[in-house]
């Protein structure tokens, strides 16, 4: 089990410590952890946010456990040198085109959601976000108009193969859950979404046991607040998925609770919390490590087939939350280390 550990910037350094402690507590056989710089810290130490040595490690390891990137000191760098380019580069080089972002209400924390507790308690969904296409990877730049005005542009594009492969992942995920798939697009406005909907409908014929529906992204955002319990699996493109998954996290109660897995055609994946580097609280020891720990659980499940070990971690985190050991993001006072201590203690009990 060769794992590339890329803690990154800000709170990534702090929460990764706790995730590694949890992995160590499982006494996994043949566990090898190799650490490397990524993001802003990598730029400062090596002159690039994704140094060749880090990329080589990610490619040779069986899985990548990733913290967070983002450093205000790097905000004025050229785009290709900014910390965020590291994770985009990793996703592209590793060909991890499918991002799995589960959102489920934790028992006892319903009142921490921005939604009414009975509505929040019904949340149990999986967002399937396409990860290597769309506007994030399309042609972009600035130019002058005929009138001499500055104009920025970003091209949104998908081809049918890109859409079909993420659709297959989504339908298979739905088959293992409640067999409901909602594909989210903006087909009433965007030609990219027109093709998206056509291809998803074509792929649906391979999965007659899955109930398929379509929803415009603006309505989907509203429904996530109005009635999130209606969703099982949501399939969407890169930019819509980025926005909706962050919204789903706040419906649950905190962005500090949600993990993600970025996978491709094989078992290798990139596993990371959906939150950022949070430079405003970095170094204070108050970041919630739960999402990082849960990302490690997703790694065990998806890259190594260790379902029982993944469930043990998830149950330990849920128990700690039910015990009221809450981070500052959830209105509690537990430190990063105290939450890690509690999870490790649960695994040992």
Coordinates of C-alpha atoms in Angstrom, one line a residue:
X1 CA 0.0 0.0 0.0
X2 CA 2.0 2.9 -1.3
X3 CA 0.4 6.2 -0.6
X4 CA 1.6 9.7 -1.7
X5 CA 0.8 12.1 1.1
X6 CA 0.5 15.7 -0.2
X7 CA -0.5 17.9 2.7
X8 CA -0.2 21.2 0.8
X9 CA -0.9 24.6 2.3
X10 CA -2.6 26.2 5.3
X11 CA -4.7 23.8 7.4
X12 CA -3.8 21.0 5.0
X13 CA -0.6 20.5 7.0
X14 CA -2.5 20.2 10.3
X15 CA -5.4 18.0 9.2
X16 CA -3.1 15.6 7.3
X17 CA -1.3 14.8 10.6
X18 CA -4.6 13.5 12.0
X19 CA -5.5 11.5 8.9
X20 CA -2.1 9.7 9.0
X21 CA -2.5 9.0 12.7
X22 CA -5.9 7.3 11.9
X23 CA -4.3 5.2 9.2
X24 CA -1.5 4.2 11.6
X25 CA -4.1 3.2 14.2
X26 CA -5.5 0.6 11.9
X27 CA -2.2 -1.3 11.8
X28 CA -2.5 -1.8 8.0
X29 CA -0.2 -4.3 6.5
X30 CA 2.6 -3.1 4.2
X31 CA 1.6 0.6 4.6
X32 CA 4.1 3.0 3.0
X33 CA 3.6 6.7 3.2
X34 CA 5.8 9.1 1.2
X35 CA 5.4 12.8 1.7
X36 CA 6.0 15.6 -0.8
X37 CA 5.4 19.3 -1.3
X38 CA 2.5 20.6 -3.3
X39 CA 0.8 24.0 -3.8
X40 CA 2.2 27.2 -2.4
X41 CA 4.7 25.5 -0.2
X42 CA 6.1 23.7 -3.2
X43 CA 6.4 26.9 -5.2
X44 CA 8.3 28.5 -2.3
X45 CA 10.6 25.5 -1.9
X46 CA 10.9 24.3 -5.5
X47 CA 9.7 27.1 -7.8
X48 CA 6.6 25.3 -9.0
X49 CA 3.3 24.3 -7.3
X50 CA 3.6 20.8 -8.8
X51 CA 7.3 19.9 -8.9
X52 CA 8.4 16.9 -11.1
X53 CA 9.3 14.9 -8.0
X54 CA 5.8 15.3 -6.6
X55 CA 4.1 14.4 -9.8
X56 CA 6.3 11.4 -10.2
X57 CA 5.4 10.2 -6.7
X58 CA 1.7 10.7 -7.5
X59 CA 2.0 8.6 -10.6
X60 CA 3.9 5.8 -9.0
X61 CA 1.9 5.5 -5.8
X62 CA -1.2 3.4 -5.5
X63 CA -3.2 6.4 -4.2
X64 CA -2.8 10.0 -3.4
X65 CA -4.0 11.5 -0.1
X66 CA -4.3 15.3 -0.6
X67 CA -4.8 18.1 1.9
X68 CA -5.5 21.5 0.5
X69 CA -3.7 24.2 -1.6
X70 CA -4.0 28.0 -1.5
X71 CA -1.6 30.7 -0.2
X72 CA -2.4 34.4 -0.3
X73 CA 1.3 35.1 -0.8
X74 CA 0.9 33.5 -4.2
X75 CA -2.1 35.4 -5.4
X76 CA -0.2 37.7 -7.7
X77 CA 1.8 34.9 -9.4
X78 CA 1.2 34.0 -13.1
X79 CA -1.7 31.6 -13.3
X80 CA 0.4 28.6 -14.1
X81 CA 2.4 29.1 -10.9
X82 CA -0.5 29.5 -8.5
X83 CA -1.1 26.8 -5.9
X84 CA -4.5 25.8 -7.3
X85 CA -2.9 24.7 -10.5
X86 CA -1.3 21.8 -8.6
X87 CA -4.5 20.0 -8.0
X88 CA -5.8 20.7 -11.5
X89 CA -2.5 19.4 -12.9
X90 CA -2.7 16.2 -10.7
X91 CA -6.3 15.5 -11.8
X92 CA -5.2 15.9 -15.5
X93 CA -2.0 13.9 -15.2
X94 CA -3.6 11.1 -13.2
X95 CA -6.7 11.1 -15.5
X96 CA -9.1 11.2 -12.5
X97 CA -12.1 12.4 -14.4
X98 CA -14.8 11.4 -11.9
X99 CA -15.2 13.2 -8.6
X100 CA -17.3 11.5 -6.0
X101 CA -18.6 13.9 -3.3
X102 CA -21.0 12.2 -0.7
X103 CA -23.1 14.4 1.5
X104 CA -25.0 12.8 4.3
X105 CA -26.4 14.2 7.5
X106 CA -24.7 13.1 10.7
X107 CA -27.1 12.0 13.4
X108 CA -27.4 14.6 16.2
X109 CA -26.0 17.4 14.1
X110 CA -29.2 18.3 12.1
X111 CA -29.6 21.5 14.1
X112 CA -26.2 22.7 12.9
X113 CA -27.5 22.9 9.3
X114 CA -28.7 26.1 7.8
X115 CA -31.8 24.1 6.9
X116 CA -34.6 23.0 9.2
X117 CA -33.5 19.9 11.1
X118 CA -36.1 17.6 9.6
X119 CA -35.0 18.7 6.1
X120 CA -31.3 18.4 6.8
X121 CA -31.8 15.0 8.4
X122 CA -33.0 13.6 5.1
X123 CA -29.8 14.4 3.2
X124 CA -28.1 11.3 1.8
X125 CA -26.8 12.0 -1.7
X126 CA -23.7 11.5 -3.9
X127 CA -22.6 14.2 -6.3
X128 CA -20.7 12.9 -9.4
X129 CA -18.8 15.8 -10.8
X130 CA -16.8 15.6 -14.1
X131 CA -13.4 16.7 -13.2
X132 CA -11.0 17.1 -16.2
X133 CA -13.1 19.1 -18.7
X134 CA -15.5 22.0 -18.9
X135 CA -14.7 25.7 -18.4
X136 CA -11.8 25.0 -16.0
X137 CA -9.8 23.3 -18.7
X138 CA -11.0 25.1 -21.8
X139 CA -9.3 27.8 -23.8
X140 CA -9.1 31.0 -21.7
X141 CA -7.5 34.4 -21.7
X142 CA -7.9 38.1 -22.2
X143 CA -8.2 40.1 -25.4
X144 CA -9.3 43.4 -26.8
X145 CA -12.7 43.9 -28.4
X146 CA -13.1 45.8 -31.6
X147 CA -14.0 48.8 -29.4
X148 CA -10.7 48.5 -27.5
X149 CA -12.3 47.1 -24.3
X150 CA -10.6 44.4 -22.3
X151 CA -12.5 41.1 -22.5
X152 CA -12.0 37.9 -20.6
X153 CA -13.1 34.6 -22.0
X154 CA -13.3 31.0 -20.8
X155 CA -14.5 28.2 -23.2
X156 CA -16.9 25.5 -21.9
X157 CA -16.7 22.4 -24.0
X158 CA -17.3 18.6 -23.6
X159 CA -17.1 15.9 -26.2
X160 CA -19.4 12.9 -26.2
X161 CA -16.8 10.5 -24.9
X162 CA -16.0 12.7 -21.9
X163 CA -19.7 12.8 -21.1
X164 CA -20.4 9.1 -21.6
X165 CA -17.5 8.0 -19.3
X166 CA -18.7 10.1 -16.3
X167 CA -22.3 9.1 -17.0
X168 CA -21.4 5.4 -16.8
X169 CA -19.7 6.0 -13.4
X170 CA -22.8 7.8 -12.2
X171 CA -25.2 5.1 -13.3
X172 CA -23.1 2.4 -11.6
X173 CA -23.0 4.4 -8.4
X174 CA -26.8 4.8 -8.5
X175 CA -27.1 1.0 -9.0
X176 CA -25.3 0.5 -5.7
X177 CA -27.5 3.1 -3.9
X178 CA -31.2 3.8 -4.3
X179 CA -31.2 3.6 -8.1
X180 CA -32.1 7.2 -8.8
X181 CA -29.9 9.5 -10.9
X182 CA -30.5 13.2 -11.5
X183 CA -28.4 14.8 -14.3
X184 CA -27.9 18.5 -13.8
X185 CA -27.3 20.8 -16.8
X186 CA -28.4 24.1 -18.4
X187 CA -29.7 22.7 -21.6
X188 CA -32.1 25.6 -22.1
X189 CA -29.2 27.9 -22.6
X190 CA -25.9 26.1 -23.2
X191 CA -25.1 24.0 -26.3
X192 CA -22.6 22.0 -24.1
X193 CA -25.5 21.0 -21.9
X194 CA -27.7 20.0 -24.9
X195 CA -25.0 17.5 -25.9
X196 CA -24.6 16.5 -22.2
X197 CA -28.3 15.6 -21.9
X198 CA -28.4 13.8 -25.2
X199 CA -25.4 11.6 -24.3
X200 CA -26.7 10.9 -20.8
X201 CA -30.0 9.7 -22.3
X202 CA -28.1 7.4 -24.6
X203 CA -26.0 5.9 -21.8
X204 CA -29.2 5.4 -19.7
X205 CA -30.3 2.6 -22.0
X206 CA -27.5 0.4 -20.5
X207 CA -29.0 0.9 -17.0
X208 CA -32.8 0.2 -17.2
X209 CA -32.9 -0.3 -13.5
X210 CA -31.9 3.3 -12.7
X211 CA -34.5 6.0 -12.7
X212 CA -33.1 9.0 -14.7
X213 CA -34.3 12.6 -14.4
X214 CA -32.9 15.9 -15.6
X215 CA -32.8 19.2 -13.9
X216 CA -31.5 22.7 -14.7
X217 CA -28.7 23.8 -12.4
X218 CA -30.5 26.8 -11.0
X219 CA -33.5 24.6 -10.1
X220 CA -31.1 22.0 -8.6
X221 CA -29.5 24.7 -6.4
X222 CA -33.0 25.7 -5.2
X223 CA -34.1 22.0 -4.6
X224 CA -30.9 21.3 -2.6
X225 CA -32.3 23.9 -0.1
X226 CA -36.0 23.1 -0.5
X227 CA -36.0 19.3 -0.5
X228 CA -32.5 17.7 -0.6
X229 CA -33.8 14.4 0.5
X230 CA -35.2 13.8 -3.0
X231 CA -31.7 13.3 -4.4
X232 CA -29.8 10.1 -4.5
X233 CA -27.0 10.5 -7.1
X234 CA -26.5 13.9 -8.9
X235 CA -24.4 13.9 -12.1
X236 CA -23.1 17.1 -13.4
X237 CA -20.2 18.9 -15.2
X238 CA -17.2 20.5 -13.6
X239 CA -18.2 24.0 -12.7
X240 CA -21.8 23.1 -11.8
X241 CA -20.5 20.3 -9.6
X242 CA -18.0 22.5 -7.9
X243 CA -20.8 24.9 -6.8
X244 CA -23.5 22.4 -5.9
X245 CA -21.2 20.2 -3.8
X246 CA -20.1 23.1 -1.7
X247 CA -23.8 24.1 -1.3
X248 CA -24.5 20.5 -0.2
X249 CA -21.8 20.7 2.4
X250 CA -23.5 23.6 4.1
X251 CA -26.9 21.9 3.9
X252 CA -25.2 19.1 6.0
X253 CA -23.7 21.6 8.5
X254 CA -20.1 22.3 7.6
X255 CA -17.7 22.1 4.7
X256 CA -15.3 20.6 7.2
X257 CA -17.3 17.3 7.3
X258 CA -17.2 16.3 3.6
X259 CA -14.7 14.1 1.8
X260 CA -14.2 13.4 -1.8
X261 CA -12.6 10.9 -4.2
X262 CA -11.3 11.6 -7.6
X263 CA -11.0 8.5 -9.7
X264 CA -10.5 7.3 -13.3
X265 CA -10.7 4.0 -15.0
X266 CA -8.5 2.1 -12.6
X267 CA -8.2 1.9 -8.8
X268 CA -5.7 4.8 -8.3
X269 CA -7.4 7.9 -7.0
X270 CA -6.8 11.3 -5.5
X271 CA -8.6 11.7 -2.1
X272 CA -9.1 15.1 -0.5
X273 CA -11.5 17.1 1.7
X274 CA -13.6 19.5 -0.4
X275 CA -12.6 22.5 1.7
X276 CA -9.7 24.8 1.0
X277 CA -6.5 25.7 2.9
X278 CA -8.3 28.3 5.1
X279 CA -5.4 30.6 5.6
X280 CA -7.4 32.7 8.1
X281 CA -7.2 29.9 10.7
X282 CA -4.0 28.1 9.6
X283 CA -1.6 27.4 12.4
X284 CA -4.1 27.9 15.2
X285 CA -4.9 24.2 15.7
X286 CA -8.6 24.6 15.3
X287 CA -9.3 23.2 11.9
X288 CA -11.7 20.3 11.7
X289 CA -9.9 17.2 10.5
X290 CA -13.0 15.1 9.9
X291 CA -13.2 15.6 6.2
X292 CA -9.5 14.7 5.8
X293 CA -10.0 11.6 7.9
X294 CA -13.1 10.6 5.9
X295 CA -11.1 11.1 2.7
X296 CA -8.7 8.6 4.0
X297 CA -11.6 6.2 4.5
X298 CA -12.7 6.8 0.9
X299 CA -9.2 6.0 -0.2
X300 CA -9.2 2.6 1.6
X301 CA -12.6 1.8 0.0
X302 CA -12.0 2.9 -3.6
X303 CA -8.2 2.3 -4.1
X304 CA -7.6 -0.8 -1.8
X305 CA -11.0 -2.4 -1.5
X306 CA -10.9 -2.2 2.3
X307 CA -14.6 -1.7 2.9
X308 CA -14.6 -2.8 6.6
X309 CA -11.7 -0.5 7.5
X310 CA -13.4 2.4 5.7
X311 CA -16.6 1.8 7.6
X312 CA -14.7 1.6 10.9
X313 CA -13.2 5.1 10.3
X314 CA -16.6 6.5 9.2
X315 CA -18.3 5.0 12.3
X316 CA -15.6 6.4 14.5
X317 CA -16.0 9.9 13.1
X318 CA -19.8 9.7 13.4
X319 CA -19.5 8.5 17.1
X320 CA -17.2 11.3 18.0
X321 CA -19.6 13.9 16.5
X322 CA -22.5 12.3 18.4
X323 CA -20.5 12.6 21.6
X324 CA -20.4 16.3 21.1
X325 CA -16.6 16.6 20.3
X326 CA -17.1 19.3 17.8
X327 CA -14.7 21.6 16.1
X328 CA -15.0 25.4 15.9
X329 CA -16.8 25.2 12.5
X330 CA -19.6 23.3 14.3
X331 CA -19.8 25.6 17.3
X332 CA -17.6 23.5 19.5
X333 CA -14.2 24.1 21.1
X334 CA -12.3 20.9 20.3
X335 CA -8.9 21.4 18.7
X336 CA -7.7 19.6 15.6
X337 CA -5.6 17.2 17.7
X338 CA -8.4 16.6 20.2
X339 CA -10.7 15.5 17.4
X340 CA -8.0 13.2 16.0
X341 CA -7.4 11.8 19.5
X342 CA -11.1 11.0 19.9
X343 CA -11.3 9.2 16.5
X344 CA -8.1 7.2 17.2
X345 CA -9.6 6.3 20.7
X346 CA -12.8 5.0 19.0
X347 CA -10.8 2.9 16.6
X348 CA -8.9 1.3 19.6
X349 CA -12.1 0.6 21.6

